[in-house]
Coordinates of C-alpha atoms in Angstrom, one line a residue:
M1107 CA 0.0 0.0 0.0
A1108 CA 1.3 3.4 -1.0
D1109 CA 2.1 6.0 1.6
I1110 CA 0.2 9.3 0.9
T1111 CA 0.7 12.5 2.8
R1112 CA -1.7 15.5 2.7
R1113 CA -0.4 19.1 2.4
L1114 CA -2.7 22.1 1.7
G1115 CA -4.8 20.5 -1.1
W1116 CA -1.8 18.6 -2.4
R1117 CA -0.9 14.9 -1.9
H1118 CA 2.5 13.3 -1.8
L1119 CA 2.8 9.6 -2.7
R1120 CA 5.7 7.4 -1.8
S1121 CA 5.8 3.8 -2.9
T1122 CA 8.1 0.8 -2.2
P1123 CA 10.5 -0.7 -4.7
T1124 CA 8.2 -3.7 -5.1
A1125 CA 5.2 -1.6 -6.1
H1126 CA 4.8 -0.3 -9.6
I1127 CA 2.9 3.1 -9.6
R1128 CA 1.0 4.5 -12.6
H1129 CA -0.2 8.1 -12.4
H1130 CA -2.6 9.5 -15.0
R1131 CA -3.6 13.1 -15.1
G1132 CA -6.2 14.2 -17.6
G1133 CA -6.0 10.8 -19.3
K1134 CA -2.2 11.1 -19.8
L1135 CA 0.4 8.9 -18.1
V1136 CA 2.5 11.2 -15.9
H1137 CA 4.4 8.8 -13.6
D1138 CA 5.1 5.2 -14.4
G1139 CA 7.5 2.9 -12.4
P1140 CA 8.4 1.2 -9.1
G1141 CA 9.5 3.0 -6.0
L1142 CA 8.3 6.5 -7.1
G1143 CA 7.6 9.5 -5.0
F1144 CA 5.8 12.7 -6.2
W1145 CA 3.2 15.4 -5.5
F1146 CA -0.2 15.3 -7.1
R1147 CA -3.7 16.9 -6.9
P1148 CA -6.2 14.3 -5.8
L1149 CA -9.1 15.8 -7.9
T1150 CA -7.2 15.3 -11.2
A1151 CA -5.1 12.2 -10.5
A1152 CA -5.8 8.5 -11.3
L1153 CA -3.4 6.2 -9.4
S1154 CA -2.7 2.5 -9.8
E1155 CA -0.4 0.4 -7.6
V1156 CA 0.7 -3.0 -9.0
P1157 CA 2.8 -5.3 -6.8
V1158 CA 5.7 -6.7 -8.8
E1159 CA 7.3 -9.0 -6.1
D1160 CA 7.0 -12.8 -6.2
R1161 CA 3.9 -13.9 -4.4
E1162 CA 2.9 -17.4 -3.2
L1163 CA -0.7 -18.7 -3.4
A1164 CA -1.5 -21.7 -1.2
M1165 CA -4.4 -23.8 -2.3
T1166 CA -6.2 -26.9 -1.1
F1167 CA -8.9 -28.6 -3.1
R1168 CA -10.5 -32.0 -3.4
A1169 CA -10.5 -34.3 -6.4
R1170 CA -11.6 -37.9 -7.3
T1171 CA -9.5 -40.6 -8.7
A1172 CA -10.3 -43.0 -11.5
D1173 CA -11.5 -45.6 -9.0
F1174 CA -13.9 -43.0 -7.4
Q1175 CA -11.8 -42.3 -4.3
D1176 CA -11.8 -38.8 -2.9
V1177 CA -8.4 -37.2 -2.3
S1178 CA -7.2 -33.8 -1.2
V1179 CA -4.5 -31.9 -2.9
Q1180 CA -2.2 -29.3 -1.2
A1181 CA -0.3 -27.1 -3.6
T1182 CA 1.4 -23.7 -3.8
V1183 CA 1.8 -21.5 -6.9
T1184 CA 4.5 -18.8 -6.9
Y1185 CA 3.7 -16.0 -9.4
R1186 CA 4.5 -12.4 -10.1
I1187 CA 3.1 -9.7 -12.4
G1188 CA 5.5 -9.3 -15.2
D1189 CA 3.7 -6.6 -17.1
P1190 CA 2.2 -4.1 -14.6
A1191 CA 0.7 -1.9 -17.4
L1192 CA -1.2 -4.9 -18.8
A1193 CA -2.2 -6.1 -15.4
A1194 CA -3.4 -2.6 -14.5
A1195 CA -5.4 -2.4 -17.7
R1196 CA -7.1 -5.8 -17.2
L1197 CA -7.6 -5.7 -13.4
D1198 CA -8.6 -3.0 -11.0
F1199 CA -5.4 -1.9 -9.2
S1200 CA -6.5 1.7 -8.7
V1201 CA -5.9 3.2 -5.2
D1202 CA -7.7 5.9 -3.3
P1203 CA -5.7 9.2 -3.7
D1204 CA -6.4 10.1 0.0
T1205 CA -5.7 6.8 1.7
G1206 CA -3.6 4.8 -0.8
V1207 CA -5.9 1.7 -0.4
W1208 CA -7.0 -0.4 -3.3
R1209 CA -10.5 0.4 -4.4
G1210 CA -11.1 -3.3 -5.4
A1211 CA -9.6 -6.7 -4.6
P1212 CA -7.2 -7.4 -7.6
L1213 CA -5.1 -10.0 -5.7
E1214 CA -8.2 -12.0 -4.9
Q1215 CA -9.1 -12.0 -8.5
L1216 CA -5.6 -13.3 -9.4
G1217 CA -5.8 -15.9 -6.7
T1218 CA -9.2 -17.1 -8.0
L1219 CA -7.9 -17.3 -11.5
L1220 CA -4.8 -19.3 -10.5
T1221 CA -6.6 -21.6 -8.2
E1222 CA -9.4 -22.4 -10.6
T1223 CA -6.9 -23.0 -13.4
A1224 CA -4.6 -25.2 -11.3
Q1225 CA -7.6 -27.1 -9.9
Q1226 CA -9.0 -27.8 -13.3
H1227 CA -5.7 -29.4 -14.5
A1228 CA -5.2 -31.3 -11.3
L1229 CA -8.8 -32.8 -11.4
D1230 CA -8.2 -33.8 -15.0
V1231 CA -5.0 -35.7 -14.3
L1232 CA -6.4 -37.4 -11.1
A1233 CA -9.6 -38.4 -12.8
R1234 CA -7.6 -40.7 -15.0
T1235 CA -5.3 -42.0 -12.3
P1236 CA -6.2 -44.8 -9.8
L1237 CA -5.8 -44.1 -6.1
S1238 CA -2.7 -46.3 -5.6
A1239 CA -0.9 -44.6 -8.5
A1240 CA -2.0 -41.2 -7.3
L1241 CA -0.6 -41.8 -3.9
V1242 CA 2.7 -43.1 -5.3
D1243 CA 3.3 -40.8 -8.3
G1244 CA 0.5 -38.3 -8.0
V1245 CA 2.5 -35.5 -6.5
A1246 CA 4.9 -35.3 -9.5
A1247 CA 2.1 -35.9 -12.0
V1248 CA -0.1 -33.2 -10.6
R1249 CA 2.7 -30.7 -10.2
D1250 CA 3.8 -31.2 -13.8
R1251 CA 0.3 -31.0 -15.1
I1252 CA -0.5 -27.8 -13.2
A1253 CA 2.7 -26.1 -14.3
A1254 CA 2.1 -27.1 -17.9
G1255 CA -1.6 -26.0 -17.7
L1256 CA -0.7 -22.6 -16.3
D1257 CA 1.9 -22.0 -18.9
A1258 CA -0.5 -22.9 -21.6
E1259 CA -3.4 -20.9 -20.2
P1260 CA -4.0 -17.8 -22.5
R1261 CA -5.4 -15.6 -19.7
M1262 CA -2.0 -15.6 -17.9
P1263 CA 0.0 -13.7 -20.4
A1264 CA -3.1 -11.6 -21.3
T1265 CA -3.3 -10.5 -17.7
G1266 CA 0.5 -10.0 -17.4
I1267 CA 1.0 -12.8 -14.9
E1268 CA 4.1 -15.0 -14.9
V1269 CA 4.1 -18.4 -13.0
V1270 CA 7.5 -18.8 -11.3
A1271 CA 7.0 -22.2 -9.7
V1272 CA 4.5 -24.9 -8.8
R1273 CA 4.8 -27.1 -5.7
V1274 CA 2.5 -29.9 -4.7
M1275 CA 3.0 -30.9 -1.1
A1276 CA 0.6 -33.9 -0.7
V1277 CA -2.1 -35.9 -2.4
R1278 CA -4.0 -37.6 0.5
P1279 CA -7.0 -39.9 0.6
E1280 CA -9.8 -39.9 3.0
A1281 CA -9.0 -40.7 6.6
E1282 CA -10.8 -44.1 6.6
V1283 CA -9.1 -45.0 3.3
E1284 CA -5.7 -43.8 4.5
R1285 CA -6.1 -46.0 7.7
A1286 CA -7.2 -48.9 5.5
L1287 CA -4.1 -48.4 3.2
R1288 CA -1.8 -48.0 6.2
T1289 CA -3.0 -51.3 7.8
P1290 CA -1.1 -53.7 5.4
A1291 CA 2.0 -51.6 5.6
R1292 CA 1.7 -51.5 9.4
E1293 CA 1.1 -55.2 9.5
R1294 CA 4.1 -55.7 7.2
I1295 CA 6.2 -53.4 9.3
Q1296 CA 5.0 -55.2 12.5
Q1297 CA 5.8 -58.5 10.9
E1298 CA 9.3 -57.3 10.0
A1299 CA 9.6 -56.0 13.6
D1300 CA 8.4 -59.4 15.0
R1301 CA 10.7 -61.2 12.6
A1302 CA 13.6 -59.0 13.8
T1303 CA 12.6 -59.6 17.4
Y1304 CA 12.4 -63.4 16.8
E1305 CA 15.7 -63.3 15.0
R1306 CA 17.3 -61.3 17.8
R1307 CA 15.8 -63.7 20.4
A1308 CA 17.1 -66.6 18.3
V1309 CA 20.5 -65.0 18.2
A1310 CA 20.3 -64.4 22.0
V1311 CA 19.2 -68.0 22.6
E1312 CA 22.0 -69.3 20.3
R1313 CA 24.5 -67.1 22.1
E1314 CA 23.2 -68.4 25.5
R1315 CA 23.4 -71.9 24.2
A1316 CA 27.0 -71.3 23.1
I1317 CA 27.8 -69.8 26.4
A1318 CA 26.2 -72.7 28.2
E1319 CA 28.1 -75.2 26.0
N1320 CA 31.4 -73.3 26.7
E1321 CA 30.6 -73.3 30.4
L1322 CA 29.8 -77.0 30.3
A1323 CA 33.0 -77.7 28.3
S1324 CA 34.9 -75.7 30.9
Q1325 CA 33.3 -77.7 33.7
I1326 CA 34.1 -81.0 32.0
E1327 CA 37.7 -79.9 31.4
L1328 CA 37.9 -78.7 35.0
A1329 CA 36.5 -82.1 36.2
R1330 CA 39.0 -83.9 34.1
R1331 CA 41.8 -81.8 35.5
E1332 CA 40.5 -82.4 39.0
E1333 CA 40.4 -86.1 38.3
R1334 CA 44.0 -86.0 37.1
L1335 CA 44.8 -84.0 40.2
V1336 CA 43.2 -86.5 42.5
E1337 CA 45.0 -89.3 40.7
Q1338 CA 48.3 -87.5 41.0
R1339 CA 47.6 -86.8 44.7
G1340 CA 46.7 -90.5 45.2
A1341 CA 49.9 -91.5 43.5
N1342 CA 51.9 -89.0 45.5
A1343 CA 50.2 -90.3 48.7
R1344 CA 50.9 -93.9 47.7
R1345 CA 54.5 -93.0 47.0
E1346 CA 54.8 -91.2 50.2
A1347 CA 53.2 -94.1 52.1
E1348 CA 55.5 -96.6 50.4
E1349 CA 58.5 -94.4 51.1
G1350 CA 57.2 -94.0 54.7
A1351 CA 56.7 -97.7 55.0
A1352 CA 60.2 -98.4 53.7
A1353 CA 61.6 -95.8 56.0
D1354 CA 59.6 -97.3 58.9
Q1355 CA 60.8 -100.8 57.9
V1356 CA 64.4 -99.5 57.9
R1357 CA 63.9 -97.8 61.2
A1358 CA 62.3 -101.0 62.6
Q1359 CA 65.1 -103.1 61.3
A1360 CA 67.6 -100.8 62.8
E1361 CA 65.7 -100.6 66.1
A1362 CA 65.4 -104.4 66.1
A1363 CA 69.1 -104.8 65.4
R1364 CA 69.9 -102.2 68.1
T1365 CA 67.5 -104.0 70.5
V1366 CA 69.2 -107.4 69.7
R1367 CA 72.6 -105.8 70.3
L1368 CA 71.4 -104.3 73.5
A1369 CA 69.8 -107.6 74.5
E1370 CA 73.0 -109.4 73.7
A1371 CA 75.1 -106.9 75.6
E1372 CA 72.6 -107.0 78.5
A1373 CA 72.7 -110.8 78.4
A1374 CA 76.5 -110.8 78.3
R1375 CA 76.5 -108.3 81.1
S1376 CA 74.0 -110.3 83.1
V1377 CA 76.0 -113.5 82.5
A1378 CA 79.2 -111.7 83.5
L1379 CA 77.5 -110.3 86.6
A1380 CA 76.0 -113.6 87.4
R1381 CA 79.4 -115.2 87.1
A1382 CA 80.9 -112.5 89.2
E1383 CA 78.2 -112.8 91.8
A1384 CA 78.6 -116.6 91.7
Q1385 CA 82.3 -116.2 92.0
A1386 CA 81.9 -113.7 94.8
A1387 CA 79.3 -115.9 96.5
R1388 CA 81.6 -118.9 96.2
E1389 CA 84.5 -116.9 97.5
V1390 CA 82.3 -115.6 100.3
G1391 CA 81.1 -119.1 101.1
E1392 CA 84.6 -120.4 101.0
A1393 CA 85.6 -117.6 103.3
R1394 CA 82.7 -118.3 105.6
A1395 CA 83.5 -122.0 105.5
E1396 CA 87.1 -121.3 106.3
A1397 CA 86.0 -118.9 109.0
Q1398 CA 83.6 -121.4 110.4
A1399 CA 86.1 -124.2 110.3
A1400 CA 88.6 -121.9 112.0
W1401 CA 86.0 -121.0 114.6
L1402 CA 85.2 -124.6 115.1
R1403 CA 88.8 -125.4 115.4
V1404 CA 89.3 -122.6 117.9
H1405 CA 86.2 -123.6 120.0
G1406 CA 86.9 -127.3 119.7
D1407 CA 89.5 -127.1 122.4
V1408 CA 87.5 -124.8 124.8
D1409 CA 85.5 -126.3 127.7
V1410 CA 81.7 -126.3 127.9
A1411 CA 81.4 -123.4 130.4
T1412 CA 83.4 -121.2 128.2
L1413 CA 81.2 -122.1 125.2
H1414 CA 78.1 -121.3 127.3
A1415 CA 79.6 -117.9 128.1
L1416 CA 80.5 -117.2 124.6
T1417 CA 77.0 -118.2 123.5
G1418 CA 75.4 -115.9 126.0
T1419 CA 77.6 -113.1 124.9
R1420 CA 76.8 -113.7 121.3
L1421 CA 73.2 -113.9 122.1
A1422 CA 73.4 -110.7 124.0
E1423 CA 75.0 -109.0 121.0
N1424 CA 72.2 -110.1 118.7
L1425 CA 69.4 -109.1 121.1
P1426 CA 67.6 -105.8 120.4
R1427 CA 68.4 -102.8 122.6
I1428 CA 66.2 -102.6 125.7
D1429 CA 66.0 -99.2 127.3
S1430 CA 63.7 -100.2 130.2
V1431 CA 62.1 -103.3 131.6
T1432 CA 59.0 -103.4 133.6
V1433 CA 58.6 -106.5 135.7
S1434 CA 55.2 -107.1 137.3
P1435 CA 54.8 -109.1 140.5
D1436 CA 53.1 -111.9 138.6
M1437 CA 55.9 -112.2 136.1
L1438 CA 58.5 -112.0 138.9
T1439 CA 56.7 -114.8 140.8
E1440 CA 56.5 -117.0 137.8
L1441 CA 60.1 -116.3 136.9
L1442 CA 61.3 -117.2 140.3
A1443 CA 59.1 -120.2 140.3
R1444 CA 60.7 -121.4 137.1
L1445 CA 64.2 -120.6 138.3
G1446 CA 63.5 -122.5 141.5
G1447 CA 62.1 -125.5 139.7
G1448 CA 65.1 -125.6 137.5
A1449 CA 67.5 -125.5 140.4
R1450 CA 65.8 -128.4 142.0
G1451 CA 66.1 -130.5 139.0

């Protein structure tokens, strides 16, 4: 929209570089070009403002495929006004000299023209395409057909409109149909996911089996080694027992030989001692016999009274020591009686 300023019956217009201004005064073109600024009288001026920048027109419409399925098309058409003078002559781009606002709705007319033309060509191509093909290749086919149709449309150059680009974002079926179409794909994807899960589980089970087999093999090998270790320990124990038995036998033999030697020495010592004792006893006996014989020889010539005295003396020597003697009257009487009887006899 142009910027218009009021000054004492005059107006000053200032436009942007993307707006093409056409100023007629008295039927004559006074100013023509983009980005202009000038003074004018509102009572004699006829102004037109034509946008020359690229504009995008988004459109959404419904169509029907060859198998009678409804689809929705989302597209965007980028266009610009290449000939502002022709566009201003064919469409109402006039602006109010006081406010700078369009008197009509030229851009809406352009949008209607582009939308109807694009929709016509899209409906034509989709009407001969089944739903499955439209969903797979419909975007490219519809885009190419709309672009070709707009380029071939005679009203576009006649209005000064140039189509810059055509983009089709989506060709979508009804929600129920889309869900029905998604179901096989979802089931296939689910099947692939289940297959991948089963394969992953199978791989995990196989790995677990391999691990279990390795552990079992390790246990078997360990058991074998333990068995060999037990056998080796048994052999070592037997060898130690045999060596111990041999050592014990050697020690027993040595002890027996030592015992025999000690016994023989003891026996020899006992025999020698017995012989010495017998010799000593014999010598003692002979000495006693000689002493007794000498005693007898000595006492053979002694009278009886002397022998009795010697006997008493000898008896007294062999009697035990008596410190004190207590003689009761009864004992004294009996002793005296015996002594008296003996004297009488």
